[in-house]
Every structure is written in structure tokens, then in C-alpha cells.
């Protein structure tokens, strides 16, 4: 299957004249076969899993899928093939000729000359049934098999495309990719919800601690990225992050992916928000253009109306309001909130939802938060009695907080004061060094990748947009 | 700095006619400025860190670097600028005109009109000295600053390029990218060297185990990839993996990156080795073509002769020998080994080195290892008294084992027998399911990414090719 592009090229070059019979059939992916224009009897071999079997008087129709696309390839065989062997879920290798299909449903079909069952599938024991559409909750019980369904197949292909699009976005913009560490001895935000790492009890290490100090799973690569933006100006990372939150919510996982960027010589939230909005939109456009059918499946069957909602987000400029304005809007709302909105208090999910709705379901940046709410590294706005920092969150329809970012405090004496007050001066000497030696104004952000997928596809539960979800009480496989 | 491409384009369009004075100077990266052909007084702003200062009678020469390339931009200023302010390591913003350089060393230089020191650098406290070449061991003490040196800058730019090249290689070949989990409840190979994960002691969770079962940091994404290759045919992952090995060797880390691929409908080691060789060579060629100067720096100053060694690897077909042949070669060697070579015993580093040398310093695949040496999932060759499995390791000059791979046992009854003998039947029911429902022949491999970088750049110690190395007794930052 490897080198499908070469094979396809070979296939195209032979499609002007029918290949001689003795020529070995080229192995081609389902996507490759479906992409052949003006099929003219090209001999190919296709391998995949049977998605449906329909037997008529003298003809047998199979749909074969290999995960290269949502669409399956229709295989047409005469009734001499034993349809009992060709069960839903079985793996097959089909040799035959690619021909123009008489049906309007597809351009191409494969006229089978030889069908070999590679691996049987016991339909009775197989948890998914032919022609049945299983709820996502049901599929979640089978993390080792659910990727074989149309819906999880589409979601995970979109995830793969979005991953590639994000890498391209940053590379094309001149960012250097950095693998920030997973195991770390600093806890970034002083948050308590950390996983601790220790050698398994089976191991004998002379010292008590493998690393001599307590270490944790990273909650953010930001501080490490700041190190790197001091050398490469523009850097990004895209990796796993962890929170030991005791939450079963549809927006939280214990292990999730973050896209984080850090940019030196950046002096305003405006410039930062431009990168955030551009990342959001460019990635979505790339995904829509590269796997339209996969996106369509989600929009059609899982989240009706989501197509329009996404278009609405993509064609409008994201809005910007200050935290202070946000609180005013919430105070004037006719809605009764569980948490009374008040300047100085965190925005809760109910508030985020209201704000996005208030903004006409357009993503909205909320900027300049109370200093007391935010971590030590955010840049002081020095704005008098209310005292805010240059922080920014992006709220989006359906999901709430999608991005968080800020300008970082690059002024050594400001940072020293804040660290001293927190009793962290000694631990963060290295971080202060970044300000002692050629400090520059800079800022950055993090985007929750799973939430991003939820937002563009309209998937309600975060557990359905990651291959193997990890959350409280669940770590299957 | 973001959107440098657009700015460059703007720059190019104005380079035919000199820009009017009042036009704001376009911000451009050092790489962008150096790439301007036939510079003709374009007004630009460049930001970066001072790498050198040289003051002559009436002129001041600065070299400014922003990490976008190894090369710095030469800034020429008249002596009215205060050179005391412009110290090594300081950050600056320079406005001026790009002009053709009279020197042969560069095409372009920046005639400064305005130089602003953004952040000072206390040269006395800064651990790196102007014009001094510090050993890699020395730099390792400063994980937060070493990326600002030429050598670490080059290595990490190469790492970033290689990462992108690997993603492209697989995408272009039709592979779906999968984020395999970091936290896992299975230990893949039954290896003992695992890190265990638990919520930090600060957290109160009702249950003793956050996940109800003991969980570990992944040692390989293979089993999870096998799940996915059963749906998408060709899949890959590129993420962190962990070993709690008590090793201070120059080839081991506690946290390192692996590139892993899994391919369905793959029936021979030959086909697998073709993908491995292609990944090795395509990635190297892309890196050589995209950042030749960075590679050259390593080859010139760190590993003399490495340029030729790499070319030798790239232009020759990799060799293939069986494990049995390898043992024969070792037995006939005149060299005295610490571990006597013997059929049935593991190959040690000294053996790997000898074999690669014996093969003329060309990477060599060693295939078909004794079944007793390898994990349960490798495909049984059913080859009589000696009994081997379809495993493959790739040995490369300087590094030793770079890839490990195998065909996987896709025959349910073989796998059941092996799992039963190991007492793992219950734990691996899900893995057996993959063979019960549409099983296919398949295989895959993993490549140690840091070792790959060591191999192409000639870097002796693995700690120098990863941004923040983690190993026994060391987890800085």
C-alpha cells in the first residue's frame, strides 16, 4: 500500500490503453481507486474491510473500505462468489478491473476477478451491526474497534488533517517547532492538579527519587517555549498536556493536546490575537478543503446546523471586549446566573456561553483580566485601581474557552517583585535570567486541540475527538 | 515578525523602485533580509540579539541574529552610536536600509538609521563569552540559555526541519497521523523499566487510584497503532516515550521521541524495510536541502568527516543480513568481545558496532531473531529447530540500533498460545479481538528520533539533540 502515489501515477499512465492481462495488478488504495478519472479497465488490487454486502440474482455488490477515505469502493462480483464468506467486517483482497460505474452514486467501481477473504469476522460477536448507526456513547465502550466506524473514522481523519495543517501554518510563518518536555520539575502555574511521576515499584534505583527531585507531567509548555523564543523569536509546540482534574465533563480530559506558540518582539495583544484568529481560520479552511466529506458527515449526522455555524465563525472578524466590559454585559443580562457576575471574579461556563451568544455566536476575545486572577508571568498593565494584566481568552460557541494567552512580563524588576511575593524567587532564577540577558517584549498562547476539533465539527463530548481518552476512572488500553 | 512571508513579498514588490522615505519600514526576519536579491535601499526593521560588535574608526559593525537562520545580518552604523550600549547578547531593534554589501562574506547588509537597545545583557554575568567556542558539556549546564549559541541553534533548527520532513513523508504516502496515548494501562513489552503516574500528593481524590488501575508512561505506541491500522491501513505516530532506565549513556534518555508506523496488508519484512530506508533517506535529504548551513556547522566543528559518512549512507542501498549470519560474522571476528557472540543471545553494543564496520559503514538491517529474545506480538517464522520471528533492527554507524520493527502475529491461535504461556490472556482480550474481527497481516517499526539526529549530524551525546534532556538524576527546568 505504501507509495500509493507512485502506483496511482503508474495507473494513470496505463489508463490511456488497457493494460495487457499478464501485467500484475497495481495495489491501490480505495481513495486512489475512487480518484481515477475515466476508468477504462485498469487492473488493480484493492485491500480493505467489507462495509456492506448486497446480493442480487446474478450479481454481488460489496463495499470495501480501507480508511483512506470515508467513501468505500463498490465491488461488483458475479454470483459464483460465495457471499456467506464475504461478511461485514471481514478483510478482503480484491483483484479486478476499474470501470465506469453505471450508477450515479459513484464514478468508479471494481469489477472483481478474484476475491480473497484475508481475515474472517464473526458478525455475531462483533459489537457493531451492519446498517445500524450506533450512538457515540455506545462506541466509546470499544476503544479498540470504534475507529472502524464511519463516524470515528471521519473524526480521526479530520484530526490527522488538522494536525498537519497546524504544523504547516507555523512552518509557513517561520516558526521553529520545539518538543517541550513532558516530565518537568516546575509546575508552571502553581496549580495543584498535577500528576506526579515515579519509577514503577518494580524498579530498584539507588536513590529515592529517580530525578533527585519530585517531577510532574507538564500542564503547559509555555515556560520552556519562552526559553526558546529568546533564541528563535517565533516558536511553537504541539504535544500532550495533563491535568489531574477530577472531572467527568464533556470538555475535560486528564490527557489532552495543546498547540502553544510564543513570539518575541511582540508588543500588543492585538498582534497576538491576529495570530490566534489566523491559526483558527487557516486550519479550519485547510481541513474543509482536504476532507470535506468527513466534515460533512459530522455536520450532517452529529451536529445539524453546525455547517452554518462554522461558516458564520469563519466569515466574520472575531470580536474583542475587555474583561471589564464583559462583566458589565453580564450584569445587565436578564438571565439569572448561578454565579453572580462581579468584577474580580472568574468567568464561569454559564458566563462564557452568555457572552458568546451576546456576541452573535461569533468567537470573542476577552482581554485585560484582573491581575489577582492570573499567574505571575502575565504582563502588568499598570492601570491603576483596578489593576489588570495583558491576558486574553478566546471564547467560542459550543465550547467556551478555546485559547488562553497573554503578553509575558519581560521587565525584570516587575517579575522579581511578583515572584518574591509568591516565595518563588529561588525556583525561578532561570526564568529571571531570560529577563537579565537581552530581554524582549513577548507573548504567546495555548489552544486546546480537542476543543478546537469539537468546535469545528460540532462534537459534543471531548472523549469522541481523541483516539484513546483518559479521564477520571478511565484509562482503557 | 509573524507573517514574514507576506512582509517579504511586500519587500520584493518595492525593491524595484526605492521606497519613499515616509513609508514605514517593513519588519523582516534576518533570514528574510539575507534572502533579498539585489538589495537597493529597502527600508526595513530587523529585531534580534547582538552576536558580535566590532568598532572601527568611523564605523560600527554589529551582527544581529534572530534564530531564523544560522547566519546573522551585518549592521553597519556610524560611530555616533554608542558601542558600549551595544553589548554581546543584548536585544536590539534596528531600522535602516538594506544595501548590497561590499564584503564577499555576505550579499546584503543593513545600513542603520536607528538602533534601539531593547534589553541589556550583563556580559560579565552571561555564561557565554563573545568569540569563545564553549564545549557542549559546558552548554548543558544552561538549558535555558544554550539555545542562543550557534551550535544549539543549528541542532534545534535541524530538529524542527526533520520533524516537519517526517510528518510530510508520511502524509505524502497516505498515512493517517494518530496521537497514541502517553498515559497507558498496558506496558506493551512487559518491560520493567516503567514510570508510574499518580495524582500529586496535593490532590484529594475519593479513590486511591485516579484511573482505578495502575497507569504508566508509554514505552511505545505500537499496540495502539495496531488498533488504528485495522481501520486506516497506514498510520503513524510521533511522540514522547519513556524508559525509567538507570543509564547515563550517551545514547539513552528517560524521555525521548519515537516515530512509529504500522501498515496493514503488509506481508514481508522486505516491504517494511523499504519504508524504513525511505523514511531515513527522504528525511535526511529534506533536511540537507532545507538547512544546509546548520548541518554544515555540525559536520565542520563537531563531527569532522561526518559529511562524507552521511553521503556514503545515503548513496548506498542499506544491507540485509539475518541474525544467524550476524552471529556467524561475529564468531569469525578477530576482535575479542566482552560478551561472547552466541546464537540465542542478544546483540550488544560492541557487536552492533562491529557489524556496521564489517558492512563498510553502511546501515544494515538484521532480520529474523530468535523467538525467545523478542516480545509476544512478533510473527512466528515457524522455521524449525532454531525458531525465529520476523523481527528487524536497523544498525547504523556511530549510533547502533536506530530502528526496531517486525511483522506482527496476525494469526489468532498463534497469539492465543503465546499469551496463554505468558499468563496475559485476560489482559490482552482487546488485542486478540483485533485478530478475531477481520485480521490482516501487518507490520510496523519505531525509530528513535534523537538517535536519528545523532546519526545524521554526528552528535556524540543524545543530550545535545533534545531541547530539555531528562535522564537519571537530572530534570532541569
Short mmCIF file of C-alpha atoms in Angstrom, two decimals, chain A residues 10-471:
data_model
loop_
_atom_site.label_atom_id
_atom_site.label_comp_id
_atom_site.label_asym_id
_atom_site.label_seq_id
_atom_site.Cartn_x
_atom_site.Cartn_y
_atom_site.Cartn_z
CA UNK A 10 1.60 4.21 -12.86
CA UNK A 11 -2.11 3.62 -13.06
CA UNK A 12 -2.77 6.90 -14.78
CA UNK A 13 -0.09 6.33 -17.35
CA UNK A 14 -1.61 3.00 -18.29
CA UNK A 15 -5.15 4.24 -18.40
CA UNK A 16 -4.92 5.50 -21.96
CA UNK A 17 -4.51 1.97 -23.27
CA UNK A 18 -5.93 -1.06 -21.45
CA UNK A 19 -3.14 -2.96 -19.74
CA UNK A 20 -2.23 -6.38 -21.05
CA UNK A 21 -3.64 -9.20 -18.98
CA UNK A 22 -0.30 -10.51 -17.81
CA UNK A 23 0.68 -7.23 -16.22
CA UNK A 24 0.48 -7.55 -12.43
CA UNK A 25 -2.41 -5.61 -10.93
CA UNK A 26 -1.21 -2.45 -9.19
CA UNK A 27 -2.07 -2.21 -5.48
CA UNK A 28 -4.07 0.91 -4.95
CA UNK A 29 -5.87 2.49 -2.01
CA UNK A 30 -9.64 2.96 -2.07
CA UNK A 31 -9.08 6.71 -2.23
CA UNK A 32 -6.71 6.18 -5.13
CA UNK A 33 -9.20 3.96 -6.98
CA UNK A 34 -12.06 6.39 -6.42
CA UNK A 35 -9.91 9.21 -7.76
CA UNK A 36 -9.28 7.60 -11.14
CA UNK A 37 -10.86 9.67 -13.89
CA UNK A 38 -12.48 7.90 -16.86
CA UNK A 39 -11.81 4.40 -15.59
CA UNK A 40 -11.13 2.11 -18.51
CA UNK A 41 -10.49 -1.38 -17.25
CA UNK A 42 -7.26 -0.74 -15.33
CA UNK A 43 -6.31 -3.89 -13.45
CA UNK A 44 -5.81 -3.21 -9.76
CA UNK A 45 -5.72 -4.90 -6.39
CA UNK A 46 -7.63 -3.29 -3.54
CA UNK A 47 -7.44 -4.38 0.10
CA UNK A 48 -9.75 -3.41 2.91
CA UNK A 49 -12.65 -4.33 5.13
CA UNK A 50 -16.17 -5.13 3.98
CA UNK A 51 -18.62 -2.43 4.96
CA UNK A 52 -21.66 -3.90 3.23
CA UNK A 53 -22.76 -6.88 1.18
CA UNK A 54 -25.79 -6.92 -1.09
CA UNK A 55 -26.57 -9.94 -3.15
CA UNK A 56 -28.90 -9.80 -6.16
CA UNK A 57 -29.94 -12.57 -8.51
CA UNK A 58 -26.77 -12.73 -10.55
CA UNK A 59 -24.63 -10.05 -9.02
CA UNK A 60 -23.00 -9.43 -5.69
CA UNK A 61 -22.24 -5.88 -4.51
CA UNK A 62 -19.60 -5.30 -1.86
CA UNK A 63 -18.43 -2.04 -0.36
CA UNK A 64 -14.79 -2.16 0.63
CA UNK A 65 -13.19 0.46 2.87
CA UNK A 66 -9.53 0.83 3.85
CA UNK A 67 -9.74 4.02 5.90
CA UNK A 68 -8.06 6.15 3.23
CA UNK A 69 -11.40 7.94 2.81
CA UNK A 70 -14.92 7.92 4.16
CA UNK A 71 -16.24 6.53 0.87
CA UNK A 72 -15.97 2.84 0.14
CA UNK A 73 -15.24 1.31 -3.24
CA UNK A 74 -18.10 -0.64 -4.80
CA UNK A 75 -17.00 -4.09 -5.90
CA UNK A 76 -19.19 -5.92 -8.37
CA UNK A 77 -18.85 -9.71 -8.50
CA UNK A 78 -20.84 -12.40 -10.20
CA UNK A 79 -22.83 -14.77 -8.06
CA UNK A 80 -20.22 -17.52 -8.32
CA UNK A 81 -18.52 -15.87 -5.32
CA UNK A 82 -19.76 -17.23 -2.06
CA UNK A 83 -21.47 -14.37 -0.25
CA UNK A 84 -21.52 -16.23 3.08
CA UNK A 85 -17.75 -15.85 3.30
CA UNK A 86 -17.97 -12.17 2.50
CA UNK A 87 -19.31 -10.94 5.81
CA UNK A 88 -19.50 -7.44 7.23
CA UNK A 89 -16.20 -6.63 8.96
CA UNK A 90 -14.11 -9.24 7.14
CA UNK A 91 -10.89 -8.19 5.46
CA UNK A 92 -10.55 -8.92 1.76
CA UNK A 93 -8.19 -8.55 -1.16
CA UNK A 94 -9.96 -7.94 -4.46
CA UNK A 95 -8.36 -8.10 -7.86
CA UNK A 96 -10.21 -6.80 -10.84
CA UNK A 97 -10.79 -4.03 -13.34
CA UNK A 98 -11.68 -0.44 -12.58
CA UNK A 99 -14.63 0.56 -14.74
CA UNK A 100 -17.00 3.48 -15.01
CA UNK A 101 -19.97 2.81 -12.75
CA UNK A 102 -23.45 2.79 -14.31
CA UNK A 103 -24.83 4.15 -11.02
CA UNK A 104 -24.89 7.84 -10.21
CA UNK A 105 -23.69 7.16 -6.66
CA UNK A 106 -20.06 6.70 -7.74
CA UNK A 107 -17.82 7.31 -10.74
CA UNK A 108 -15.84 4.15 -10.50
CA UNK A 109 -16.45 0.57 -9.47
CA UNK A 110 -14.28 -2.52 -9.36
CA UNK A 111 -15.30 -5.49 -11.49
CA UNK A 112 -13.97 -8.37 -9.42
CA UNK A 113 -11.97 -11.17 -10.99
CA UNK A 114 -10.70 -12.60 -7.74
CA UNK A 115 -11.80 -12.04 -4.16
CA UNK A 116 -9.79 -13.43 -1.30
CA UNK A 117 -11.02 -13.30 2.29
CA UNK A 118 -7.95 -12.37 4.33
CA UNK A 119 -9.50 -12.48 7.80
CA UNK A 120 -12.99 -13.52 8.83
CA UNK A 121 -15.23 -11.54 11.09
CA UNK A 122 -17.66 -13.26 13.42
CA UNK A 123 -20.64 -10.98 12.84
CA UNK A 124 -22.45 -12.25 15.95
CA UNK A 125 -19.59 -11.38 18.30
CA UNK A 126 -18.66 -8.13 16.52
CA UNK A 127 -20.08 -5.29 18.61
CA UNK A 128 -21.14 -3.20 15.63
CA UNK A 129 -24.02 -4.29 13.47
CA UNK A 130 -24.39 -3.93 9.75
CA UNK A 131 -26.50 -0.92 8.73
CA UNK A 132 -27.01 0.21 12.31
CA UNK A 133 -25.95 3.67 13.42
CA UNK A 134 -24.58 3.30 16.96
CA UNK A 135 -24.58 6.24 19.39
CA UNK A 136 -21.17 7.71 20.23
CA UNK A 137 -21.65 6.68 23.88
CA UNK A 138 -22.02 3.06 22.79
CA UNK A 139 -18.91 3.21 20.60
CA UNK A 140 -16.86 4.59 23.50
CA UNK A 141 -17.03 1.16 25.13
CA UNK A 142 -14.91 -0.26 22.30
CA UNK A 143 -11.81 1.93 22.05
CA UNK A 144 -10.04 -0.78 20.05
CA UNK A 145 -12.75 -1.11 17.42
CA UNK A 146 -14.66 2.14 17.22
CA UNK A 147 -12.20 3.63 14.71
CA UNK A 148 -13.67 1.15 12.20
CA UNK A 149 -16.98 3.01 12.15
CA UNK A 150 -17.71 5.76 9.66
CA UNK A 151 -18.06 8.46 12.28
CA UNK A 152 -14.89 7.79 14.27
CA UNK A 153 -13.04 7.22 11.00
CA UNK A 154 -14.07 10.66 9.82
CA UNK A 155 -13.28 12.38 13.11
CA UNK A 156 -9.81 10.85 13.31
CA UNK A 157 -9.00 11.64 9.68
CA UNK A 158 -10.02 15.24 10.40
CA UNK A 159 -7.79 15.16 13.49
CA UNK A 160 -4.87 13.98 11.36
CA UNK A 161 -5.53 16.66 8.72
CA UNK A 162 -5.86 19.38 11.35
CA UNK A 163 -2.57 18.26 12.91
CA UNK A 164 -0.81 18.58 9.56
CA UNK A 165 -2.50 21.93 8.87
CA UNK A 166 -1.31 23.34 12.21
CA UNK A 167 2.27 22.23 11.56
CA UNK A 168 2.12 23.83 8.11
CA UNK A 169 0.60 27.05 9.42
CA UNK A 170 3.51 27.62 11.77
CA UNK A 171 6.20 26.40 9.39
CA UNK A 172 4.92 28.67 6.64
CA UNK A 173 5.01 31.59 9.08
CA UNK A 174 8.64 30.97 10.03
CA UNK A 175 8.12 29.37 13.47
CA UNK A 176 10.60 26.80 14.80
CA UNK A 177 8.99 23.65 16.22
CA UNK A 178 10.08 22.73 19.74
CA UNK A 179 9.45 19.50 21.64
CA UNK A 180 8.82 20.90 25.11
CA UNK A 181 9.32 18.29 27.83
CA UNK A 182 6.51 16.11 29.22
CA UNK A 183 8.25 15.39 32.51
CA UNK A 184 9.06 18.60 34.31
CA UNK A 185 10.20 19.79 37.70
CA UNK A 186 8.30 23.07 37.57
CA UNK A 187 4.54 23.32 37.71
CA UNK A 188 4.15 26.47 35.58
CA UNK A 189 1.12 27.97 37.21
CA UNK A 190 1.41 26.71 40.73
CA UNK A 191 -1.75 24.76 40.00
CA UNK A 192 -2.41 21.83 42.32
CA UNK A 193 -3.89 19.48 39.74
CA UNK A 194 -0.73 17.69 38.74
CA UNK A 195 0.22 14.11 38.01
CA UNK A 196 3.39 13.01 39.70
CA UNK A 197 5.85 10.64 38.02
CA UNK A 198 7.94 7.97 39.71
CA UNK A 199 9.70 4.84 38.56
CA UNK A 200 7.32 1.91 38.86
CA UNK A 201 7.62 -0.06 42.06
CA UNK A 202 9.25 -2.92 40.15
CA UNK A 203 12.42 -0.91 39.71
CA UNK A 204 15.27 -0.58 42.11
CA UNK A 205 17.01 2.75 41.88
CA UNK A 206 19.72 3.54 44.40
CA UNK A 207 18.20 6.95 45.19
CA UNK A 208 14.68 7.52 46.37
CA UNK A 209 13.86 9.84 43.51
CA UNK A 210 14.86 8.84 40.02
CA UNK A 211 15.43 12.51 39.14
CA UNK A 212 16.56 13.54 42.65
CA UNK A 213 13.60 15.95 42.81
CA UNK A 214 9.82 15.46 42.54
CA UNK A 215 8.72 15.60 38.91
CA UNK A 216 5.34 16.03 37.24
CA UNK A 217 3.59 15.73 33.92
CA UNK A 218 3.54 19.07 32.17
CA UNK A 219 0.46 21.30 32.29
CA UNK A 220 1.86 23.68 29.68
CA UNK A 221 4.99 24.10 27.58
CA UNK A 222 4.87 27.86 27.92
CA UNK A 223 7.86 28.49 30.19
CA UNK A 224 10.03 26.20 28.06
CA UNK A 225 8.81 27.94 24.93
CA UNK A 226 9.77 31.27 26.44
CA UNK A 227 13.32 29.93 26.74
CA UNK A 228 13.23 29.09 23.05
CA UNK A 229 11.59 32.31 21.83
CA UNK A 230 14.64 34.02 23.34
CA UNK A 231 16.71 32.32 20.65
CA UNK A 232 14.41 31.65 17.67
CA UNK A 233 11.96 34.60 18.02
CA UNK A 234 8.95 32.54 16.90
CA UNK A 235 8.41 29.03 18.29
CA UNK A 236 5.59 26.57 18.71
CA UNK A 237 4.90 23.22 20.30
CA UNK A 238 2.08 20.73 19.80
CA UNK A 239 2.03 17.99 22.36
CA UNK A 240 0.27 16.27 25.23
CA UNK A 241 -0.52 18.13 28.46
CA UNK A 242 -2.06 16.79 31.66
CA UNK A 243 -4.42 17.79 34.44
CA UNK A 244 -5.37 15.53 37.32
CA UNK A 245 -8.78 17.16 37.45
CA UNK A 246 -11.49 15.05 38.98
CA UNK A 247 -13.92 15.91 36.20
CA UNK A 248 -16.28 13.91 34.05
CA UNK A 249 -17.27 16.94 32.00
CA UNK A 250 -17.72 16.88 28.24
CA UNK A 251 -14.91 19.47 27.91
CA UNK A 252 -12.14 17.99 30.12
CA UNK A 253 -9.64 15.18 29.79
CA UNK A 254 -6.77 14.14 32.03
CA UNK A 255 -4.56 13.91 28.92
CA UNK A 256 -5.15 16.33 26.08
CA UNK A 257 -3.23 18.11 23.34
CA UNK A 258 -2.23 21.74 23.26
CA UNK A 259 -0.93 23.90 20.47
CA UNK A 260 1.24 26.58 22.02
CA UNK A 261 3.12 29.45 20.43
CA UNK A 262 5.48 32.09 21.78
CA UNK A 263 6.57 35.18 19.88
CA UNK A 264 9.39 37.56 20.72
CA UNK A 265 9.35 41.28 19.95
CA UNK A 266 5.58 41.18 20.19
CA UNK A 267 4.26 44.22 22.00
CA UNK A 268 0.48 44.18 21.83
CA UNK A 269 -2.42 41.81 22.43
CA UNK A 270 -3.71 42.95 19.03
CA UNK A 271 -0.76 41.30 17.28
CA UNK A 272 -1.20 38.16 19.37
CA UNK A 273 -4.93 37.91 18.64
CA UNK A 274 -4.22 38.23 14.94
CA UNK A 275 -2.08 35.08 15.08
CA UNK A 276 -4.74 33.25 17.12
CA UNK A 277 -7.54 34.14 14.73
CA UNK A 278 -5.38 33.29 11.75
CA UNK A 279 -4.48 29.87 13.23
CA UNK A 280 -8.15 29.14 13.89
CA UNK A 281 -9.32 30.11 10.42
CA UNK A 282 -6.43 28.81 8.31
CA UNK A 283 -6.60 25.39 9.95
CA UNK A 284 -10.38 25.18 9.51
CA UNK A 285 -10.17 26.18 5.84
CA UNK A 286 -7.45 23.59 5.18
CA UNK A 287 -9.48 20.84 6.84
CA UNK A 288 -12.64 21.83 4.97
CA UNK A 289 -10.77 21.75 1.71
CA UNK A 290 -8.84 18.49 2.34
CA UNK A 291 -11.55 16.31 3.84
CA UNK A 292 -14.92 17.85 3.02
CA UNK A 293 -16.79 14.53 3.16
CA UNK A 294 -15.53 13.72 6.64
CA UNK A 295 -16.54 17.13 7.94
CA UNK A 296 -19.89 16.84 6.19
CA UNK A 297 -20.62 13.52 7.89
CA UNK A 298 -20.18 15.11 11.33
CA UNK A 299 -22.16 18.19 10.40
CA UNK A 300 -24.98 16.13 8.93
CA UNK A 301 -25.45 13.32 11.42
CA UNK A 302 -23.97 14.55 14.67
CA UNK A 303 -24.44 18.31 14.69
CA UNK A 304 -27.16 19.55 12.34
CA UNK A 305 -26.75 23.28 11.73
CA UNK A 306 -23.04 23.17 12.52
CA UNK A 307 -22.09 23.82 8.88
CA UNK A 308 -23.77 27.23 9.03
CA UNK A 309 -22.40 27.97 12.48
CA UNK A 310 -18.86 27.26 11.31
CA UNK A 311 -19.26 29.36 8.16
CA UNK A 312 -20.57 32.18 10.33
CA UNK A 313 -17.43 31.97 12.50
CA UNK A 314 -15.10 31.85 9.52
CA UNK A 315 -16.53 34.75 7.56
CA UNK A 316 -16.75 37.22 10.46
CA UNK A 317 -13.95 39.04 12.23
CA UNK A 318 -13.64 37.78 15.78
CA UNK A 319 -14.78 40.33 18.35
CA UNK A 320 -12.77 41.89 21.16
CA UNK A 321 -14.15 43.03 24.53
CA UNK A 322 -12.37 43.77 27.76
CA UNK A 323 -12.97 41.74 30.90
CA UNK A 324 -14.50 44.87 32.44
CA UNK A 325 -16.92 45.20 29.51
CA UNK A 326 -17.72 41.50 29.77
CA UNK A 327 -18.67 41.88 33.43
CA UNK A 328 -20.87 44.88 32.55
CA UNK A 329 -22.65 42.86 29.84
CA UNK A 330 -23.24 40.01 32.28
CA UNK A 331 -24.53 42.36 34.97
CA UNK A 332 -27.04 43.81 32.55
CA UNK A 333 -28.22 40.38 31.38
CA UNK A 334 -31.80 39.42 32.07
CA UNK A 335 -30.59 35.85 32.67
CA UNK A 336 -30.16 34.55 36.21
CA UNK A 337 -26.68 33.12 36.70
CA UNK A 338 -25.70 30.57 39.32
CA UNK A 339 -22.56 32.63 39.95
CA UNK A 340 -23.33 36.33 40.22
CA UNK A 341 -21.06 38.23 37.81
CA UNK A 342 -18.76 40.57 39.63
CA UNK A 343 -15.57 42.43 38.77
CA UNK A 344 -12.66 40.45 40.15
CA UNK A 345 -14.30 37.04 39.91
CA UNK A 346 -13.58 34.33 37.35
CA UNK A 347 -15.86 33.92 34.35
CA UNK A 348 -17.77 30.65 34.62
CA UNK A 349 -19.02 28.44 31.81
CA UNK A 350 -22.50 29.95 32.04
CA UNK A 351 -20.94 33.41 31.63
CA UNK A 352 -18.83 32.35 28.67
CA UNK A 353 -21.89 30.89 26.97
CA UNK A 354 -23.89 34.06 27.52
CA UNK A 355 -21.09 36.28 26.21
CA UNK A 356 -20.69 34.27 23.01
CA UNK A 357 -24.44 34.35 22.42
CA UNK A 358 -24.50 38.07 23.18
CA UNK A 359 -21.80 38.49 20.50
CA UNK A 360 -24.00 36.82 17.87
CA UNK A 361 -22.24 33.43 18.05
CA UNK A 362 -19.02 34.93 16.78
CA UNK A 363 -15.85 33.94 18.66
CA UNK A 364 -14.92 36.71 21.08
CA UNK A 365 -11.62 37.67 22.65
CA UNK A 366 -11.88 38.80 26.27
CA UNK A 367 -8.83 40.85 27.25
CA UNK A 368 -7.22 42.53 30.26
CA UNK A 369 -8.17 40.41 33.25
CA UNK A 370 -7.76 41.34 36.93
CA UNK A 371 -4.17 40.76 37.94
CA UNK A 372 -5.26 38.83 41.01
CA UNK A 373 -6.91 36.14 38.85
CA UNK A 374 -3.92 35.37 36.68
CA UNK A 375 -0.49 33.69 37.02
CA UNK A 376 2.66 35.59 37.89
CA UNK A 377 4.13 35.72 34.37
CA UNK A 378 1.44 37.87 32.78
CA UNK A 379 2.36 41.45 31.90
CA UNK A 380 1.19 44.12 34.30
CA UNK A 381 -0.97 46.76 32.58
CA UNK A 382 -0.18 49.25 35.38
CA UNK A 383 -3.68 50.64 35.04
CA UNK A 384 -4.40 51.98 38.47
CA UNK A 385 -7.01 51.00 40.98
CA UNK A 386 -8.49 48.07 39.05
CA UNK A 387 -5.08 46.65 38.11
CA UNK A 388 -5.25 44.29 35.15
CA UNK A 389 -2.78 42.18 33.19
CA UNK A 390 -2.49 41.79 29.42
CA UNK A 391 -4.26 38.42 29.27
CA UNK A 392 -6.57 37.19 26.53
CA UNK A 393 -9.02 34.29 26.33
CA UNK A 394 -10.89 33.32 23.19
CA UNK A 395 -14.45 32.13 23.78
CA UNK A 396 -16.18 30.18 21.02
CA UNK A 397 -19.72 28.89 20.51
CA UNK A 398 -20.50 25.48 21.98
CA UNK A 399 -17.14 25.04 23.68
CA UNK A 400 -16.39 28.18 25.69
CA UNK A 401 -12.71 28.88 26.35
CA UNK A 402 -10.64 27.66 23.42
CA UNK A 403 -7.45 29.74 23.62
CA UNK A 404 -5.68 31.38 26.54
CA UNK A 405 -2.79 33.74 26.09
CA UNK A 406 -1.03 36.83 27.34
CA UNK A 407 1.83 39.21 26.99
CA UNK A 408 4.53 37.99 29.36
CA UNK A 409 6.18 40.20 31.94
CA UNK A 410 9.53 40.95 30.33
CA UNK A 411 10.57 43.65 32.84
CA UNK A 412 12.91 42.03 35.34
CA UNK A 413 12.02 44.15 38.37
CA UNK A 414 8.24 43.61 37.94
CA UNK A 415 8.78 39.88 37.72
CA UNK A 416 11.15 39.82 40.68
CA UNK A 417 8.56 41.58 42.82
CA UNK A 418 5.79 39.16 41.92
CA UNK A 419 7.96 36.08 42.41
CA UNK A 420 9.18 37.39 45.76
CA UNK A 421 5.61 37.88 46.94
CA UNK A 422 4.85 34.25 45.94
CA UNK A 423 8.01 32.91 47.55
CA UNK A 424 9.17 31.55 44.19
CA UNK A 425 12.26 33.67 43.63
CA UNK A 426 14.74 30.88 44.09
CA UNK A 427 12.91 28.34 41.93
CA UNK A 428 12.61 30.78 39.05
CA UNK A 429 16.12 32.18 38.84
CA UNK A 430 16.45 30.63 35.40
CA UNK A 431 13.24 32.37 34.34
CA UNK A 432 14.59 35.69 35.63
CA UNK A 433 17.80 35.04 33.66
CA UNK A 434 15.74 35.27 30.47
CA UNK A 435 15.00 38.89 31.52
CA UNK A 436 18.57 39.60 32.61
CA UNK A 437 20.20 38.70 29.34
CA UNK A 438 18.71 40.51 26.34
CA UNK A 439 15.07 40.55 27.46
CA UNK A 440 12.44 41.32 24.83
CA UNK A 441 8.71 42.03 24.95
CA UNK A 442 6.93 38.81 24.04
CA UNK A 443 3.70 36.94 24.27
CA UNK A 444 2.08 33.67 23.46
CA UNK A 445 -0.96 31.47 23.67
CA UNK A 446 -2.20 27.91 24.01
CA UNK A 447 -5.11 26.33 22.14
CA UNK A 448 -6.83 23.17 23.35
CA UNK A 449 -6.67 20.94 20.29
CA UNK A 450 -9.56 18.65 21.23
CA UNK A 451 -11.78 21.63 21.95
CA UNK A 452 -10.83 23.05 18.59
CA UNK A 453 -11.98 19.83 16.90
CA UNK A 454 -15.19 19.92 18.94
CA UNK A 455 -15.74 23.48 17.81
CA UNK A 456 -15.32 22.95 14.08
CA UNK A 457 -17.03 19.54 13.91
CA UNK A 458 -19.78 20.19 16.46
CA UNK A 459 -18.89 17.12 18.55
CA UNK A 460 -20.46 17.46 21.97
CA UNK A 461 -18.17 15.23 24.01
CA UNK A 462 -14.40 15.67 24.07
CA UNK A 463 -13.96 11.89 24.53
CA UNK A 464 -15.02 11.38 20.91
CA UNK A 465 -12.34 13.54 19.26
CA UNK A 466 -9.25 11.80 20.74
CA UNK A 467 -8.19 8.26 19.83
CA UNK A 468 -7.84 6.99 23.42
CA UNK A 469 -9.48 9.27 26.02
CA UNK A 470 -8.12 9.36 29.58
CA UNK A 471 -10.24 10.80 32.36
#
